[in-house]
Amino acid sequence: MPQVLIAGLGVTGEACARALPKLGYEVLVYEERDDLKHRQLANELNTLGIRVCFEIPEQIPPLVITSPGWKPDHPMLRAAQVRGSKVMGEIEFSFIHDQQQSAAGKNRERIWIGVTGTNGKTSTVGMVESIFKAAGKKVMACGNVGTPVIEVLTSGEFIEYLVVELSSFQLHWTTSLRLTAAALLNIDDDHLDWHGNFENYLQAKLKIFDGAEHILINGDDPRLHSAIESLIKTRELSTYTLQVPQYGELGLVEDLLVDRAFTGAQNIATELAQLSDINPPAPHNVSNALAAAGLARALGIEPNAISEGLRTFTPGHHRIETVLQKDGILWVNDSKATNPHATNAAFAAFDSIIWIAGGLAKGADIEKLVKRRHQQVRAAILIGTDRVLIEEALLRHSPETPIILIDEESGLESGERSKQLMREVVLAASRIAKDGDTVLLAPACASMDQFQSYAERGELFTEAVKELVGDE
């Protein structure tokens, strides 16, 4: 029986630990967080014959599947490589397994569609899934969006189309991945603490195109122009734009989404959908819709399914989500804006903003965002580890802007600290907001210093707004 070590017991690690015994593997799990939650999970897995250890084992199996968030220089991964073990990610393992099953005639060949980018991945993947469902296809959104691919492959149900959200972490560990269609939505500073610099981050993202049959890339993103110029020398690719499309592009003609990339002739343009089919029709989301439409067209999906799929798609929570409108003040939850690029997209939708921001900046450049958007910030409420970066940028570019710093209250359990922190944030915002303002939670930072996730951050904000403002 082949042996495998699962490095990390997060969502992906747990899914691998449960799935791989079905594939004939003897599974050992290493988890570095030795706490009550993971001890309980370890006990549960032990009853299934899966051993969990909280110290790096002396004997490391020849194959290690790593948590996507672990850096390559993690002590566990270094130890594995020193001892000659092969380290890969769950995406790489899943793709190899799927290809082997297909080659052996054990299942039909699946179509793998991949989406990456600094922002918009989850929405675009959801749109693609909705479009393919409208076309009557067996499809599932998976990967970084929530459901690990290995879970889909071992579910017992054959899903023909996998729409895979791919993070830079996941792509870093891929060497065999060959997608039928792949899209790169945008690129900006993010996860630089993990990758070391922007160029490494970009190169990880560009790995999505290795061996891809159809390449789709955002032609409006200035930081992708050099990548497009490099790719086009050796590969065929299509682009999309918020402008009127040229041949080889998807784009907008007045209020219509139009395809001039997959029509088969230079003088033909195909109407795919209307702007009114997209919710919300903000520029960044229209761009996502064009990417989703392009991926669908690359695989032969008809325009009527594209318009229906976009029309029936419901965006996820914490993405420029209106929580409340009262006394002329709009309260908006965009907790998913975990980097400056995403926050910039949120700012494009509003004018006078009470900005709630801060957390873990992950090495991203806050300066450019503040320089570009400071005139819209009527006041800032800052939290988290790297709030000083935002405070200093505001003081440089807009010294007259009021800044309120909110600290966690000591002496409380972590869950209560997070809840109380967000209550203080909302109370501070309610005292200074006035008619015409938007109170915008768009932190430009990750959440893990003070919250379990961006979702918890958004949920606590929503709860506090409804309780403290909605019931006034």
Short mmCIF file of C-alpha atoms in Angstrom, two decimals:
data_model
loop_
_atom_site.label_atom_id
_atom_site.label_comp_id
_atom_site.label_asym_id
_atom_site.label_seq_id
_atom_site.Cartn_x
_atom_site.Cartn_y
_atom_site.Cartn_z
CA MET A 1 0.00 0.00 0.00
CA PRO A 2 1.57 3.36 -1.03
CA GLN A 3 2.13 5.85 1.76
CA VAL A 4 1.48 9.59 1.74
CA LEU A 5 1.95 12.36 4.27
CA ILE A 6 -0.60 15.19 4.35
CA ALA A 7 1.10 18.38 5.56
CA GLY A 8 -1.49 20.53 7.30
CA LEU A 9 -4.98 19.80 8.53
CA GLY A 10 -6.89 22.73 7.07
CA VAL A 11 -9.80 22.39 4.64
CA THR A 12 -7.62 20.93 1.88
CA GLY A 13 -5.61 18.70 4.21
CA GLU A 14 -8.67 17.22 5.86
CA ALA A 15 -10.26 16.54 2.46
CA CYS A 16 -7.09 14.76 1.31
CA ALA A 17 -6.87 12.77 4.53
CA ARG A 18 -10.42 11.50 4.08
CA ALA A 19 -10.17 10.92 0.32
CA LEU A 20 -6.82 9.21 -0.17
CA PRO A 21 -7.63 5.98 1.73
CA LYS A 22 -10.38 5.47 -0.89
CA LEU A 23 -7.61 5.52 -3.51
CA GLY A 24 -5.57 2.87 -1.71
CA TYR A 25 -3.15 5.09 0.23
CA GLU A 26 -1.96 4.69 3.79
CA VAL A 27 -2.26 8.23 5.17
CA LEU A 28 -0.20 10.02 7.80
CA VAL A 29 -1.07 13.63 8.69
CA TYR A 30 1.25 16.24 10.19
CA GLU A 31 -0.38 19.29 11.81
CA GLU A 32 1.69 22.00 13.52
CA ARG A 33 -1.22 23.54 15.48
CA ASP A 34 -1.46 21.42 18.61
CA ASP A 35 -4.69 22.80 20.05
CA LEU A 36 -8.07 21.46 21.19
CA LYS A 37 -9.74 21.86 17.79
CA HIS A 38 -7.07 19.91 15.95
CA ARG A 39 -6.71 17.30 18.71
CA GLN A 40 -10.45 16.59 18.39
CA LEU A 41 -10.15 16.32 14.61
CA ALA A 42 -7.12 14.06 15.02
CA ASN A 43 -9.10 11.75 17.30
CA GLU A 44 -11.89 11.58 14.72
CA LEU A 45 -9.45 10.72 11.94
CA ASN A 46 -7.73 8.13 14.15
CA THR A 47 -11.02 6.22 14.37
CA LEU A 48 -10.88 6.00 10.55
CA GLY A 49 -7.38 4.55 10.66
CA ILE A 50 -5.67 7.83 9.78
CA ARG A 51 -2.76 8.70 12.06
CA VAL A 52 -2.18 12.36 12.96
CA CYS A 53 1.07 13.61 14.49
CA PHE A 54 1.93 17.04 15.89
CA GLU A 55 5.70 16.71 15.52
CA ILE A 56 7.64 16.25 12.29
CA PRO A 57 7.90 12.46 11.92
CA GLU A 58 11.25 10.69 11.70
CA GLN A 59 10.04 8.55 8.80
CA ILE A 60 8.55 10.64 5.99
CA PRO A 61 6.68 8.83 3.19
CA PRO A 62 7.93 9.23 -0.40
CA LEU A 63 4.97 11.49 -1.27
CA VAL A 64 3.96 14.64 0.63
CA ILE A 65 0.86 16.68 -0.21
CA THR A 66 1.22 20.14 1.28
CA SER A 67 -1.25 22.69 2.53
CA PRO A 68 -1.52 25.41 -0.15
CA GLY A 69 -0.69 28.14 2.35
CA TRP A 70 2.58 26.66 3.57
CA LYS A 71 5.71 28.31 2.21
CA PRO A 72 8.22 26.06 0.42
CA ASP A 73 10.76 26.69 3.20
CA HIS A 74 8.42 25.37 5.93
CA PRO A 75 10.45 23.05 8.22
CA MET A 76 8.18 20.09 7.43
CA LEU A 77 8.58 20.56 3.67
CA ARG A 78 12.33 21.15 3.95
CA ALA A 79 12.66 17.94 5.95
CA ALA A 80 10.69 16.05 3.31
CA GLN A 81 12.84 17.34 0.47
CA VAL A 82 16.09 16.61 2.33
CA ARG A 83 14.94 13.01 2.76
CA GLY A 84 14.09 12.68 -0.93
CA SER A 85 10.30 12.85 -0.70
CA LYS A 86 8.31 14.38 -3.56
CA VAL A 87 6.28 17.41 -2.45
CA MET A 88 3.21 18.51 -4.39
CA GLY A 89 -0.09 20.28 -3.83
CA GLU A 90 -3.59 18.84 -3.86
CA ILE A 91 -4.33 20.32 -7.30
CA GLU A 92 -1.27 18.63 -8.83
CA PHE A 93 -2.09 15.30 -7.18
CA SER A 94 -5.74 15.49 -8.25
CA PHE A 95 -4.91 16.29 -11.87
CA ILE A 96 -2.37 13.46 -12.14
CA HIS A 97 -4.82 11.01 -10.56
CA ASP A 98 -7.65 12.09 -12.87
CA GLN A 99 -5.45 11.72 -15.95
CA GLN A 100 -4.31 8.26 -14.83
CA GLN A 101 -7.90 7.14 -14.25
CA SER A 102 -8.93 8.38 -17.67
CA ALA A 103 -5.95 6.76 -19.41
CA ALA A 104 -6.77 3.45 -17.72
CA GLY A 105 -10.38 3.66 -18.93
CA LYS A 106 -11.75 3.90 -15.39
CA ASN A 107 -13.62 7.14 -16.09
CA ARG A 108 -14.34 9.44 -19.00
CA GLU A 109 -12.01 12.37 -19.57
CA ARG A 110 -12.96 15.48 -17.62
CA ILE A 111 -12.71 19.04 -18.83
CA TRP A 112 -10.63 21.19 -16.46
CA ILE A 113 -11.25 24.95 -16.60
CA GLY A 114 -9.02 27.20 -14.47
CA VAL A 115 -9.37 30.75 -13.19
CA THR A 116 -6.76 32.80 -11.36
CA GLY A 117 -6.03 36.46 -10.64
CA THR A 118 -5.52 38.74 -7.69
CA ASN A 119 -9.25 39.45 -7.42
CA GLY A 120 -12.53 38.27 -8.89
CA LYS A 121 -11.69 34.55 -8.96
CA THR A 122 -14.59 33.31 -6.88
CA SER A 123 -17.19 35.42 -8.68
CA THR A 124 -15.89 34.40 -12.10
CA VAL A 125 -15.79 30.71 -11.19
CA GLY A 126 -19.36 31.00 -9.93
CA MET A 127 -20.45 32.67 -13.16
CA VAL A 128 -18.81 29.95 -15.27
CA GLU A 129 -20.52 27.26 -13.20
CA SER A 130 -23.89 29.02 -13.61
CA ILE A 131 -23.40 29.33 -17.39
CA PHE A 132 -22.53 25.65 -17.81
CA LYS A 133 -25.51 24.63 -15.68
CA ALA A 134 -27.72 26.77 -17.94
CA ALA A 135 -26.23 24.83 -20.87
CA GLY A 136 -27.26 21.54 -19.24
CA LYS A 137 -23.74 20.41 -18.32
CA LYS A 138 -22.60 18.43 -15.28
CA VAL A 139 -20.33 21.02 -13.69
CA MET A 140 -18.89 21.95 -10.29
CA ALA A 141 -16.95 24.93 -8.98
CA CYS A 142 -14.06 23.70 -6.85
CA GLY A 143 -10.50 24.39 -5.75
CA ASN A 144 -9.74 27.53 -3.79
CA VAL A 145 -13.45 28.45 -3.95
CA GLY A 146 -14.25 26.00 -1.14
CA THR A 147 -14.61 22.36 -2.25
CA PRO A 148 -11.21 20.72 -2.81
CA VAL A 149 -10.87 19.00 -6.19
CA ILE A 150 -9.93 15.68 -4.58
CA GLU A 151 -13.28 15.70 -2.79
CA VAL A 152 -15.08 16.03 -6.14
CA LEU A 153 -13.01 13.26 -7.75
CA THR A 154 -13.75 10.78 -4.94
CA SER A 155 -17.43 11.67 -4.44
CA GLY A 156 -18.68 8.78 -6.57
CA GLU A 157 -20.45 11.12 -9.00
CA PHE A 158 -18.86 11.84 -12.37
CA ILE A 159 -18.65 15.60 -12.96
CA GLU A 160 -17.63 16.32 -16.55
CA TYR A 161 -16.63 19.97 -16.15
CA LEU A 162 -14.47 21.14 -13.24
CA VAL A 163 -14.26 24.93 -12.87
CA VAL A 164 -11.23 25.33 -10.63
CA GLU A 165 -10.35 28.50 -8.73
CA LEU A 166 -6.56 28.55 -8.46
CA SER A 167 -4.56 30.62 -5.99
CA SER A 168 -0.92 31.54 -6.53
CA PHE A 169 -0.05 29.13 -3.70
CA GLN A 170 -1.76 26.24 -5.48
CA LEU A 171 -0.20 27.12 -8.83
CA HIS A 172 3.27 27.29 -7.28
CA TRP A 173 3.15 23.54 -6.67
CA THR A 174 1.89 22.54 -10.14
CA THR A 175 4.11 21.01 -12.80
CA SER A 176 1.72 18.66 -14.64
CA LEU A 177 -1.48 20.73 -14.74
CA ARG A 178 -2.80 21.10 -18.30
CA LEU A 179 -6.13 22.94 -18.51
CA THR A 180 -8.58 22.92 -21.39
CA ALA A 181 -9.27 26.61 -20.83
CA ALA A 182 -7.55 29.05 -18.47
CA ALA A 183 -8.13 32.70 -17.54
CA LEU A 184 -5.97 35.28 -15.76
CA LEU A 185 -8.27 38.06 -14.54
CA ASN A 186 -5.85 40.69 -13.20
CA ILE A 187 -2.64 41.09 -11.26
CA ASP A 188 -1.57 43.39 -8.45
CA ASP A 189 0.57 43.23 -5.31
CA ASP A 190 -0.63 40.42 -3.04
CA HIS A 191 0.94 37.60 -1.02
CA LEU A 192 4.36 39.17 -1.50
CA ASP A 193 5.28 37.95 1.98
CA TRP A 194 4.83 34.39 0.64
CA HIS A 195 6.35 34.76 -2.83
CA GLY A 196 9.14 37.18 -1.91
CA ASN A 197 8.48 39.70 -4.68
CA PHE A 198 5.98 40.66 -7.37
CA GLU A 199 7.81 38.88 -10.19
CA ASN A 200 7.64 35.53 -8.36
CA TYR A 201 3.95 36.12 -7.67
CA LEU A 202 3.29 36.90 -11.36
CA GLN A 203 5.23 33.85 -12.52
CA ALA A 204 3.17 31.63 -10.20
CA LYS A 205 -0.02 33.05 -11.70
CA LEU A 206 1.24 32.55 -15.27
CA LYS A 207 1.74 28.83 -14.59
CA ILE A 208 -2.00 28.47 -15.19
CA PHE A 209 -1.25 28.73 -18.92
CA ASP A 210 1.31 25.90 -19.02
CA GLY A 211 -0.08 23.54 -21.64
CA ALA A 212 -3.54 25.17 -21.66
CA GLU A 213 -5.50 24.72 -24.89
CA HIS A 214 -7.34 28.04 -24.63
CA ILE A 215 -5.79 31.12 -22.97
CA LEU A 216 -7.90 34.10 -21.90
CA ILE A 217 -6.38 37.20 -20.34
CA ASN A 218 -7.60 40.65 -19.27
CA GLY A 219 -6.44 43.11 -21.91
CA ASP A 220 -7.32 46.11 -19.74
CA ASP A 221 -4.85 45.30 -16.95
CA PRO A 222 -1.66 47.34 -17.56
CA ARG A 223 0.45 45.01 -15.42
CA LEU A 224 -0.42 42.12 -17.73
CA HIS A 225 0.60 43.84 -20.98
CA SER A 226 4.17 42.50 -20.88
CA ALA A 227 2.86 39.02 -20.11
CA ILE A 228 0.50 39.23 -23.10
CA GLU A 229 3.32 40.41 -25.37
CA SER A 230 5.51 37.53 -24.21
CA LEU A 231 2.80 34.86 -24.49
CA ILE A 232 1.57 35.94 -27.90
CA LYS A 233 4.97 35.18 -29.45
CA THR A 234 4.51 31.45 -28.91
CA ARG A 235 0.86 30.88 -27.97
CA GLU A 236 -2.58 31.72 -29.32
CA LEU A 237 -4.59 33.70 -26.82
CA SER A 238 -7.76 35.76 -26.54
CA THR A 239 -8.29 38.90 -24.49
CA TYR A 240 -11.29 40.73 -23.08
CA THR A 241 -11.88 44.42 -22.51
CA LEU A 242 -14.47 46.89 -21.24
CA GLN A 243 -14.01 48.72 -24.55
CA VAL A 244 -15.40 47.91 -28.01
CA PRO A 245 -13.71 44.62 -28.95
CA GLN A 246 -11.32 44.11 -31.83
CA TYR A 247 -10.94 40.78 -33.60
CA GLY A 248 -9.70 38.22 -31.06
CA GLU A 249 -11.37 40.00 -28.12
CA LEU A 250 -14.56 39.96 -26.10
CA GLY A 251 -15.85 43.36 -25.03
CA LEU A 252 -18.70 45.85 -24.77
CA VAL A 253 -20.73 47.52 -27.47
CA GLU A 254 -22.99 49.99 -25.64
CA ASP A 255 -24.96 47.77 -23.22
CA LEU A 256 -24.08 44.44 -24.85
CA LEU A 257 -21.39 41.84 -24.13
CA VAL A 258 -20.00 40.88 -27.52
CA ASP A 259 -17.72 38.07 -28.72
CA ARG A 260 -15.21 38.66 -31.52
CA ALA A 261 -12.78 36.01 -30.27
CA PHE A 262 -14.60 32.71 -30.82
CA THR A 263 -16.75 33.44 -33.89
CA GLY A 264 -14.45 31.89 -36.47
CA ALA A 265 -14.34 34.96 -38.71
CA GLN A 266 -12.97 38.50 -38.44
CA ASN A 267 -16.15 40.18 -39.66
CA ILE A 268 -18.55 38.42 -37.27
CA ALA A 269 -19.56 39.65 -33.80
CA THR A 270 -21.84 37.60 -31.57
CA GLU A 271 -24.05 39.13 -28.87
CA LEU A 272 -23.65 37.16 -25.64
CA ALA A 273 -25.59 39.05 -22.98
CA GLN A 274 -26.75 42.45 -21.79
CA LEU A 275 -25.26 44.52 -18.99
CA SER A 276 -28.59 44.18 -17.20
CA ASP A 277 -27.92 40.41 -16.93
CA ILE A 278 -24.98 41.11 -14.57
CA ASN A 279 -25.47 41.67 -10.84
CA PRO A 280 -24.04 44.08 -9.84
CA PRO A 281 -23.11 45.77 -13.15
CA ALA A 282 -20.04 47.46 -11.61
CA PRO A 283 -17.01 47.63 -13.94
CA HIS A 284 -14.98 44.98 -12.09
CA ASN A 285 -17.93 42.58 -12.18
CA VAL A 286 -18.61 43.21 -15.87
CA SER A 287 -14.97 42.31 -16.45
CA ASN A 288 -15.50 39.08 -14.50
CA ALA A 289 -18.57 38.32 -16.63
CA LEU A 290 -16.59 38.82 -19.83
CA ALA A 291 -13.97 36.37 -18.57
CA ALA A 292 -16.64 33.82 -17.68
CA ALA A 293 -18.30 34.28 -21.07
CA GLY A 294 -14.96 33.87 -22.83
CA LEU A 295 -14.22 30.59 -21.06
CA ALA A 296 -17.67 29.33 -21.98
CA ARG A 297 -17.28 30.35 -25.63
CA ALA A 298 -13.88 28.65 -25.79
CA LEU A 299 -15.70 25.41 -25.01
CA GLY A 300 -18.55 25.95 -27.44
CA ILE A 301 -21.29 27.18 -25.10
CA GLU A 302 -24.10 28.99 -26.93
CA PRO A 303 -24.92 32.67 -26.22
CA ASN A 304 -28.38 31.96 -24.78
CA ALA A 305 -26.83 29.84 -22.00
CA ILE A 306 -24.32 32.60 -21.27
CA SER A 307 -27.00 35.26 -20.84
CA GLU A 308 -29.17 32.92 -18.74
CA GLY A 309 -26.23 31.84 -16.59
CA LEU A 310 -25.17 35.41 -15.87
CA ARG A 311 -28.73 36.45 -15.15
CA THR A 312 -29.32 33.65 -12.62
CA PHE A 313 -25.92 33.90 -10.92
CA THR A 314 -26.07 35.16 -7.33
CA PRO A 315 -22.86 36.78 -6.03
CA GLY A 316 -21.40 35.46 -2.80
CA HIS A 317 -21.49 37.30 0.50
CA HIS A 318 -18.89 39.87 1.61
CA ARG A 319 -18.43 41.28 -1.92
CA ILE A 320 -19.63 44.92 -2.04
CA GLU A 321 -22.72 43.68 -0.21
CA THR A 322 -25.26 46.24 1.02
CA VAL A 323 -26.01 45.60 4.69
CA LEU A 324 -28.28 48.55 5.47
CA GLN A 325 -29.39 51.93 4.19
CA LYS A 326 -30.72 54.27 6.84
CA ASP A 327 -30.90 58.05 7.26
CA GLY A 328 -29.17 58.52 3.92
CA ILE A 329 -26.16 56.41 5.01
CA LEU A 330 -25.22 53.24 3.13
CA TRP A 331 -23.46 50.46 5.04
CA VAL A 332 -21.48 48.10 2.78
CA ASN A 333 -19.64 44.87 3.58
CA ASP A 334 -16.71 44.18 1.24
CA SER A 335 -14.68 42.09 3.67
CA LYS A 336 -13.50 39.97 0.71
CA ALA A 337 -11.38 43.00 -0.33
CA THR A 338 -8.24 41.57 1.26
CA ASN A 339 -5.78 43.58 -0.85
CA PRO A 340 -5.51 47.13 -2.26
CA HIS A 341 -6.55 46.05 -5.77
CA ALA A 342 -9.91 44.74 -4.52
CA THR A 343 -10.45 47.78 -2.31
CA ASN A 344 -9.81 50.06 -5.27
CA ALA A 345 -12.65 48.31 -7.14
CA ALA A 346 -14.98 48.94 -4.20
CA PHE A 347 -14.02 52.63 -4.05
CA ALA A 348 -15.02 52.98 -7.71
CA ALA A 349 -18.65 52.40 -6.72
CA PHE A 350 -18.99 55.17 -4.10
CA ASP A 351 -18.16 58.83 -3.45
CA SER A 352 -18.00 59.98 0.18
CA ILE A 353 -16.62 57.08 2.21
CA ILE A 354 -16.14 56.27 5.88
CA TRP A 355 -13.43 53.69 5.30
CA ILE A 356 -12.94 50.73 7.64
CA ALA A 357 -9.57 49.15 6.89
CA GLY A 358 -6.59 47.28 8.26
CA GLY A 359 -5.33 43.81 9.09
CA LEU A 360 -2.41 41.93 7.54
CA ALA A 361 -1.09 43.73 4.45
CA LYS A 362 0.89 40.68 3.20
CA GLY A 363 3.57 42.94 1.75
CA ALA A 364 1.14 44.78 -0.55
CA ASP A 365 1.65 48.45 -1.46
CA ILE A 366 -1.04 50.47 0.35
CA GLU A 367 0.51 53.74 -0.79
CA LYS A 368 -0.80 53.58 -4.38
CA LEU A 369 -4.37 52.95 -3.23
CA VAL A 370 -4.39 55.86 -0.78
CA LYS A 371 -2.74 58.21 -3.27
CA ARG A 372 -5.39 57.36 -5.86
CA ARG A 373 -8.47 57.34 -3.62
CA HIS A 374 -7.78 59.63 -0.63
CA GLN A 375 -10.15 62.35 -1.86
CA GLN A 376 -13.07 59.95 -1.43
CA VAL A 377 -12.17 59.16 2.19
CA ARG A 378 -14.11 61.46 4.54
CA ALA A 379 -12.82 59.54 7.56
CA ALA A 380 -10.92 56.32 8.22
CA ILE A 381 -11.40 53.77 11.00
CA LEU A 382 -8.33 51.55 11.22
CA ILE A 383 -7.76 48.18 12.88
CA GLY A 384 -5.23 45.38 12.83
CA THR A 385 -1.53 44.67 12.69
CA ASP A 386 -0.62 46.78 9.65
CA ARG A 387 -2.99 49.70 10.20
CA VAL A 388 0.02 51.99 10.63
CA LEU A 389 0.77 51.58 6.91
CA ILE A 390 -2.65 52.99 6.04
CA GLU A 391 -2.43 55.68 8.71
CA GLU A 392 0.95 56.90 7.45
CA ALA A 393 -0.22 56.92 3.83
CA LEU A 394 -3.29 58.96 4.74
CA LEU A 395 -1.19 61.42 6.74
CA ARG A 396 1.06 61.91 3.71
CA HIS A 397 -1.66 62.34 1.11
CA SER A 398 -4.63 63.63 3.11
CA PRO A 399 -3.50 64.97 6.50
CA GLU A 400 -6.88 66.62 7.13
CA THR A 401 -8.77 63.30 6.98
CA PRO A 402 -9.95 62.18 10.45
CA ILE A 403 -8.41 58.87 11.50
CA ILE A 404 -9.80 56.71 14.30
CA LEU A 405 -7.75 53.78 15.64
CA ILE A 406 -9.66 50.93 17.27
CA ASP A 407 -7.81 48.42 19.47
CA GLU A 408 -8.92 44.98 20.60
CA GLU A 409 -10.16 44.83 24.17
CA SER A 410 -7.90 42.73 26.37
CA GLY A 411 -9.18 40.20 28.86
CA LEU A 412 -11.71 38.59 26.51
CA GLU A 413 -11.70 35.24 24.71
CA SER A 414 -10.57 35.55 21.08
CA GLY A 415 -14.09 35.17 19.65
CA GLU A 416 -15.47 37.78 22.01
CA ARG A 417 -12.54 40.12 21.25
CA SER A 418 -13.34 39.99 17.55
CA LYS A 419 -17.02 40.62 18.16
CA GLN A 420 -16.39 43.51 20.54
CA LEU A 421 -13.82 45.01 18.16
CA MET A 422 -16.33 45.16 15.32
CA ARG A 423 -18.98 46.64 17.60
CA GLU A 424 -16.56 49.44 18.49
CA VAL A 425 -15.80 49.97 14.80
CA VAL A 426 -19.48 50.26 13.89
CA LEU A 427 -20.22 52.56 16.82
CA ALA A 428 -17.35 54.83 15.80
CA ALA A 429 -18.63 54.92 12.22
CA SER A 430 -22.19 55.66 13.31
CA ARG A 431 -21.01 58.69 15.29
CA ILE A 432 -19.33 60.36 12.30
CA ALA A 433 -21.34 59.17 9.27
CA LYS A 434 -23.87 61.58 7.78
CA ASP A 435 -26.38 61.74 4.95
CA GLY A 436 -24.67 60.85 1.66
CA ASP A 437 -21.86 58.80 3.20
CA THR A 438 -21.06 55.15 2.56
CA VAL A 439 -19.60 53.26 5.51
CA LEU A 440 -17.41 50.79 3.66
CA LEU A 441 -15.70 47.77 5.16
CA ALA A 442 -13.04 47.20 2.48
CA PRO A 443 -9.97 46.43 4.58
CA ALA A 444 -7.29 46.10 1.84
CA CYS A 445 -5.75 43.51 4.18
CA ALA A 446 -6.17 39.91 5.24
CA SER A 447 -8.10 39.16 8.41
CA MET A 448 -6.20 36.44 10.27
CA ASP A 449 -4.61 38.70 12.87
CA GLN A 450 -7.99 39.45 14.48
CA PHE A 451 -10.58 37.15 12.85
CA GLN A 452 -10.85 33.53 11.76
CA SER A 453 -11.39 34.57 8.14
CA TYR A 454 -12.62 37.40 5.92
CA ALA A 455 -16.05 35.75 6.17
CA GLU A 456 -16.11 36.04 9.97
CA ARG A 457 -14.96 39.66 9.71
CA GLY A 458 -17.81 40.43 7.32
CA GLU A 459 -20.37 38.52 9.35
CA LEU A 460 -19.44 40.34 12.57
CA PHE A 461 -19.62 43.68 10.75
CA THR A 462 -23.05 42.81 9.36
CA GLU A 463 -24.31 41.67 12.77
CA ALA A 464 -23.04 44.82 14.47
CA VAL A 465 -24.57 47.13 11.84
CA LYS A 466 -27.97 45.46 12.05
CA GLU A 467 -27.93 45.45 15.84
CA LEU A 468 -26.43 48.87 16.58
CA VAL A 469 -27.65 50.89 13.60
CA GLY A 470 -30.65 49.03 12.23
CA ASP A 471 -32.45 48.87 15.56
CA GLU A 472 -31.84 52.47 16.58
#
